[in-house]
Amino acid sequence: MHKVYLRFYEELNDFLPEEKRKKRFAHQYIDRTSVKDLIESLGVPHTEVDLILVNGKSVNFKYLINDGDDISIYPVFESLDISDVQHLRPKPLRKPKFIADVHLGRLTKYLRMIGLDVLYKNNFEDDEIVSISIKEKRAILTKDRGILKRNEVTHGYWVRATKAEAQAKEVLERFDLQKEIKEFSRCIECNDLLKPIKKEKIINELPPKVAKLQNEFYKCPSCNKFYWKGSHYQHMLAFIQSLKNIKY
Ligand SMILES: [Zn+2]
């Protein structure tokens, strides 16, 4: 029986059982595996990992473990004062775009409400999510760690929170998107970009009270839904304010 020592840092500990969190622990193995397979066998998807040090030197996912290795595993965005290391993530996606799994319909609506580009269908298959993510350079948002363990997935995030508002905050924080917030820019139903539209053009299609009280309107070119600053607007503003106030 061979042995390696492991230490996971920061939020990677979310995936581990209590006794393995935030401490160095020994792990016994019979067959040599890649460090990627070892990490994932402990429940941590490789998309969460940005840096692996073995005996103080950075390695890639293909590194084959050796008896006695001392392995430190760091998450994406963990700031480190170490130069000349091999970061494992490809460069961050410049304009973040997402594809959400079937469990994240409410989160999708929150993210679209603040202007983020999120593809979602309640019948997406895992294979479809993976192939769209690669083709369109979209980060996968998921409640299912399994999908993030696939080799071909490069950008993904396992959403921890269970309530949609908390999930939205979590995603914004993780992808550092506070500056991207832009309300009334995207259709909550279908993800298309909204266009401003003059009141006179649609006045006959509006409920009379809305026509009387509101002057600013947006229309979705795909599903033809109208948007205005109605009663939900105050709630939305409060939510956006809370997102902008996320502390670091
Ligand atoms: Zn729409």
CSV table of C-alpha atoms and ligand atoms in Angstrom, one decimal:
chain,number,residue,atom,x,y,z
A,1,MET,CA,0.0,0.0,0.0
A,2,HIS,CA,1.3,3.4,-1.0
A,3,LYS,CA,0.5,6.8,0.6
A,4,VAL,CA,0.3,10.4,-0.4
A,5,TYR,CA,-0.5,13.5,1.7
A,6,LEU,CA,-3.2,15.9,0.7
A,7,ARG,CA,-4.2,19.4,1.8
A,8,PHE,CA,-7.1,21.2,0.1
A,9,TYR,CA,-7.4,25.0,0.4
A,10,GLU,CA,-10.3,27.4,0.9
A,11,GLU,CA,-13.7,26.6,-0.7
A,12,LEU,CA,-12.4,23.2,-2.0
A,13,ASN,CA,-13.1,22.0,1.5
A,14,ASP,CA,-16.8,22.3,0.8
A,15,PHE,CA,-16.5,19.0,-1.0
A,16,LEU,CA,-14.8,17.1,1.7
A,17,PRO,CA,-16.0,15.3,4.8
A,18,GLU,CA,-15.5,17.1,8.0
A,19,GLU,CA,-12.4,15.1,9.1
A,20,LYS,CA,-10.5,16.0,5.9
A,21,ARG,CA,-11.2,19.8,5.9
A,22,LYS,CA,-8.5,22.4,6.1
A,23,LYS,CA,-5.8,20.0,7.2
A,24,ARG,CA,-3.1,17.8,5.8
A,25,PHE,CA,-4.3,14.1,5.7
A,26,ALA,CA,-2.9,10.8,4.5
A,27,HIS,CA,-4.5,8.9,1.6
A,28,GLN,CA,-3.6,5.3,0.8
A,29,TYR,CA,-3.7,4.0,-2.7
A,30,ILE,CA,-3.0,0.8,-4.5
A,31,ASP,CA,-2.6,1.8,-8.2
A,32,ARG,CA,-0.9,5.0,-9.4
A,33,THR,CA,-3.4,7.4,-10.8
A,34,SER,CA,-3.3,10.9,-12.2
A,35,VAL,CA,-3.6,13.7,-9.7
A,36,LYS,CA,-6.8,14.7,-11.4
A,37,ASP,CA,-8.4,11.2,-10.8
A,38,LEU,CA,-7.2,11.2,-7.3
A,39,ILE,CA,-8.7,14.7,-6.6
A,40,GLU,CA,-12.0,13.8,-8.2
A,41,SER,CA,-12.1,10.4,-6.3
A,42,LEU,CA,-12.2,12.5,-3.2
A,43,GLY,CA,-15.3,14.5,-4.5
A,44,VAL,CA,-13.7,17.7,-5.8
A,45,PRO,CA,-14.4,18.4,-9.5
A,46,HIS,CA,-11.3,19.5,-11.5
A,47,THR,CA,-13.1,22.6,-12.7
A,48,GLU,CA,-12.8,24.0,-9.1
A,49,VAL,CA,-9.0,23.6,-9.1
A,50,ASP,CA,-6.5,26.1,-10.4
A,51,LEU,CA,-3.2,25.1,-8.9
A,52,ILE,CA,-1.7,21.9,-7.6
A,53,LEU,CA,1.6,21.8,-5.9
A,54,VAL,CA,3.4,18.5,-5.4
A,55,ASN,CA,6.3,18.7,-3.0
A,56,GLY,CA,6.3,22.4,-3.6
A,57,LYS,CA,6.3,22.3,-7.4
A,58,SER,CA,3.3,23.0,-9.6
A,59,VAL,CA,2.1,20.1,-11.8
A,60,ASN,CA,-0.7,19.6,-14.3
A,61,PHE,CA,-3.7,17.3,-14.0
A,62,LYS,CA,-1.9,14.4,-15.8
A,63,TYR,CA,0.8,14.2,-13.1
A,64,LEU,CA,1.1,10.6,-11.8
A,65,ILE,CA,1.2,10.4,-8.1
A,66,ASN,CA,4.2,8.9,-6.3
A,67,ASP,CA,4.5,7.2,-2.9
A,68,GLY,CA,5.1,9.9,-0.3
A,69,ASP,CA,4.0,12.9,-2.4
A,70,ASP,CA,2.9,16.0,-0.5
A,71,ILE,CA,0.0,17.5,-2.5
A,72,SER,CA,-1.5,20.9,-2.0
A,73,ILE,CA,-4.6,21.8,-4.0
A,74,TYR,CA,-5.8,25.4,-4.5
A,75,PRO,CA,-9.1,26.7,-5.9
A,76,VAL,CA,-9.7,29.1,-8.8
A,77,PHE,CA,-9.1,32.7,-7.8
A,78,GLU,CA,-7.2,31.9,-4.7
A,79,SER,CA,-4.6,34.6,-4.6
A,80,LEU,CA,-1.2,33.2,-3.9
A,81,ASP,CA,2.2,34.9,-3.4
A,82,ILE,CA,4.0,32.3,-5.5
A,83,SER,CA,5.6,33.1,-8.8
A,84,ASP,CA,6.3,30.8,-11.7
A,85,VAL,CA,3.4,28.4,-11.1
A,86,GLN,CA,1.4,26.5,-13.6
A,87,HIS,CA,-2.2,27.6,-13.4
A,88,LEU,CA,-4.5,24.8,-14.6
A,89,ARG,CA,-7.5,26.8,-15.7
A,90,PRO,CA,-7.4,28.2,-19.1
A,91,LYS,CA,-7.7,32.0,-19.0
A,92,PRO,CA,-11.0,33.2,-17.5
A,93,LEU,CA,-13.7,33.6,-20.1
A,94,ARG,CA,-13.6,37.3,-20.9
A,95,LYS,CA,-17.3,38.2,-21.2
A,96,PRO,CA,-18.8,35.6,-18.9
A,97,LYS,CA,-21.6,33.6,-20.4
A,98,PHE,CA,-23.3,30.7,-18.7
A,99,ILE,CA,-25.3,27.6,-19.3
A,100,ALA,CA,-27.4,26.4,-16.3
A,101,ASP,CA,-28.5,22.9,-15.5
A,102,VAL,CA,-32.1,21.9,-15.1
A,103,HIS,CA,-32.1,22.5,-11.4
A,104,LEU,CA,-31.2,26.2,-11.7
A,105,GLY,CA,-34.3,27.7,-13.4
A,106,ARG,CA,-34.9,30.3,-10.7
A,107,LEU,CA,-31.2,31.3,-10.5
A,108,THR,CA,-31.3,31.7,-14.3
A,109,LYS,CA,-34.1,34.3,-13.9
A,110,TYR,CA,-32.2,36.2,-11.3
A,111,LEU,CA,-29.1,36.3,-13.4
A,112,ARG,CA,-31.0,37.4,-16.5
A,113,MET,CA,-32.7,40.1,-14.5
A,114,ILE,CA,-29.4,41.7,-13.8
A,115,GLY,CA,-28.4,41.4,-17.4
A,116,LEU,CA,-26.2,38.2,-17.5
A,117,ASP,CA,-26.3,35.9,-20.5
A,118,VAL,CA,-27.6,32.5,-19.2
A,119,LEU,CA,-28.8,29.7,-21.4
A,120,TYR,CA,-31.3,27.4,-19.8
A,121,LYS,CA,-33.9,24.8,-20.7
A,122,ASN,CA,-35.7,22.6,-18.2
A,123,ASN,CA,-35.0,19.6,-20.4
A,124,PHE,CA,-31.3,20.0,-21.1
A,125,GLU,CA,-29.4,16.7,-21.2
A,126,ASP,CA,-25.9,16.7,-19.6
A,127,ASP,CA,-24.3,15.9,-23.0
A,128,GLU,CA,-26.1,18.9,-24.5
A,129,ILE,CA,-25.0,21.2,-21.7
A,130,VAL,CA,-21.3,20.1,-22.1
A,131,SER,CA,-21.3,20.5,-25.9
A,132,ILE,CA,-23.0,23.9,-25.9
A,133,SER,CA,-20.6,25.0,-23.1
A,134,ILE,CA,-17.6,24.1,-25.2
A,135,LYS,CA,-18.9,25.4,-28.5
A,136,GLU,CA,-20.2,28.7,-27.2
A,137,LYS,CA,-17.5,29.2,-24.5
A,138,ARG,CA,-20.1,29.2,-21.7
A,139,ALA,CA,-19.3,28.3,-18.1
A,140,ILE,CA,-21.6,25.6,-16.7
A,141,LEU,CA,-23.6,26.4,-13.6
A,142,THR,CA,-24.7,23.2,-11.9
A,143,LYS,CA,-25.9,21.5,-8.8
A,144,ASP,CA,-24.5,18.2,-10.1
A,145,ARG,CA,-20.7,17.7,-9.5
A,146,GLY,CA,-20.6,14.8,-11.9
A,147,ILE,CA,-20.9,17.0,-15.0
A,148,LEU,CA,-17.9,19.0,-13.8
A,149,LYS,CA,-15.7,15.9,-13.5
A,150,ARG,CA,-15.8,15.3,-17.3
A,151,ASN,CA,-12.4,15.9,-18.9
A,152,GLU,CA,-13.8,18.1,-21.7
A,153,VAL,CA,-15.4,20.6,-19.3
A,154,THR,CA,-13.0,23.5,-18.7
A,155,HIS,CA,-15.2,26.2,-17.1
A,156,GLY,CA,-17.8,25.3,-14.6
A,157,TYR,CA,-19.0,26.0,-11.1
A,158,TRP,CA,-20.8,23.9,-8.6
A,159,VAL,CA,-23.4,26.2,-7.0
A,160,ARG,CA,-23.4,25.7,-3.2
A,161,ALA,CA,-26.4,27.8,-2.0
A,162,THR,CA,-30.0,26.4,-2.3
A,163,LYS,CA,-32.1,29.5,-2.5
A,164,ALA,CA,-32.0,31.4,-5.8
A,165,GLU,CA,-31.1,34.8,-4.4
A,166,ALA,CA,-28.2,33.4,-2.4
A,167,GLN,CA,-27.1,31.5,-5.5
A,168,ALA,CA,-27.1,34.7,-7.6
A,169,LYS,CA,-24.9,36.4,-5.0
A,170,GLU,CA,-22.6,33.4,-5.0
A,171,VAL,CA,-22.2,33.4,-8.8
A,172,LEU,CA,-21.6,37.1,-8.9
A,173,GLU,CA,-18.9,36.8,-6.2
A,174,ARG,CA,-17.2,33.8,-7.7
A,175,PHE,CA,-17.0,35.3,-11.2
A,176,ASP,CA,-16.5,38.8,-10.0
A,177,LEU,CA,-19.4,40.2,-12.0
A,178,GLN,CA,-20.6,43.2,-9.9
A,179,LYS,CA,-19.6,45.6,-12.6
A,180,GLU,CA,-21.6,43.6,-15.2
A,181,ILE,CA,-24.9,44.3,-13.5
A,182,LYS,CA,-27.3,46.0,-16.0
A,183,GLU,CA,-31.0,45.8,-15.2
A,184,PHE,CA,-33.5,46.0,-18.0
A,185,SER,CA,-31.1,44.7,-20.6
A,186,ARG,CA,-32.1,41.1,-21.0
A,187,CYS,CA,-35.4,39.1,-21.3
A,188,ILE,CA,-36.0,37.0,-18.1
A,189,GLU,CA,-38.0,34.5,-20.1
A,190,CYS,CA,-35.8,33.8,-23.1
A,191,ASN,CA,-32.4,35.5,-22.6
A,192,ASP,CA,-32.5,37.8,-25.6
A,193,LEU,CA,-31.4,41.4,-25.3
A,194,LEU,CA,-34.3,43.9,-24.7
A,195,LYS,CA,-34.8,46.9,-26.9
A,196,PRO,CA,-36.4,50.2,-25.7
A,197,ILE,CA,-39.7,50.8,-27.3
A,198,LYS,CA,-41.8,54.0,-27.5
A,199,LYS,CA,-45.0,54.0,-25.4
A,200,GLU,CA,-47.2,55.2,-28.4
A,201,LYS,CA,-46.2,52.1,-30.4
A,202,ILE,CA,-47.6,49.6,-27.8
A,203,ILE,CA,-50.1,51.7,-25.8
A,204,ASN,CA,-53.0,49.6,-27.1
A,205,GLU,CA,-51.5,46.4,-25.9
A,206,LEU,CA,-50.9,47.6,-22.3
A,207,PRO,CA,-53.1,47.2,-19.3
A,208,PRO,CA,-54.8,50.7,-18.8
A,209,LYS,CA,-53.2,51.3,-15.4
A,210,VAL,CA,-49.7,50.6,-16.8
A,211,ALA,CA,-50.4,52.8,-19.8
A,212,LYS,CA,-51.4,55.6,-17.5
A,213,LEU,CA,-48.6,55.3,-14.9
A,214,GLN,CA,-45.5,54.2,-16.9
A,215,ASN,CA,-43.5,55.9,-19.6
A,216,GLU,CA,-40.4,53.7,-20.1
A,217,PHE,CA,-40.8,50.4,-21.9
A,218,TYR,CA,-38.7,47.6,-23.2
A,219,LYS,CA,-39.6,44.8,-25.6
A,220,CYS,CA,-38.0,41.4,-26.2
A,221,PRO,CA,-37.6,40.9,-29.9
A,222,SER,CA,-37.8,37.1,-29.5
A,223,CYS,CA,-40.8,36.5,-27.3
A,224,ASN,CA,-42.4,39.9,-27.6
A,225,LYS,CA,-42.7,40.3,-23.8
A,226,PHE,CA,-42.9,43.9,-22.5
A,227,TYR,CA,-41.0,45.2,-19.5
A,228,TRP,CA,-41.6,48.3,-17.4
A,229,LYS,CA,-40.7,49.6,-14.0
A,230,GLY,CA,-43.8,48.3,-12.3
A,231,SER,CA,-44.4,47.0,-8.8
A,232,HIS,CA,-41.7,44.4,-9.0
A,233,TYR,CA,-39.2,47.1,-9.7
A,234,GLN,CA,-38.6,48.2,-6.1
A,235,HIS,CA,-37.9,44.6,-5.1
A,236,MET,CA,-35.5,44.2,-8.0
A,237,LEU,CA,-33.7,47.4,-7.0
A,238,ALA,CA,-33.3,46.2,-3.5
A,239,PHE,CA,-32.0,42.9,-4.7
A,240,ILE,CA,-29.5,44.6,-7.0
A,241,GLN,CA,-28.4,46.9,-4.2
A,242,SER,CA,-27.7,43.9,-2.0
A,243,LEU,CA,-25.6,42.3,-4.8
A,244,LYS,CA,-23.6,45.5,-5.2
A,245,ASN,CA,-22.9,45.5,-1.4
A,246,ILE,CA,-21.3,42.0,-1.3
A,247,LYS,CA,-18.3,42.3,1.0
A,248,TYR,CA,-15.0,40.7,0.4
B,1,ZN,ZN,-38.0,37.1,-24.5
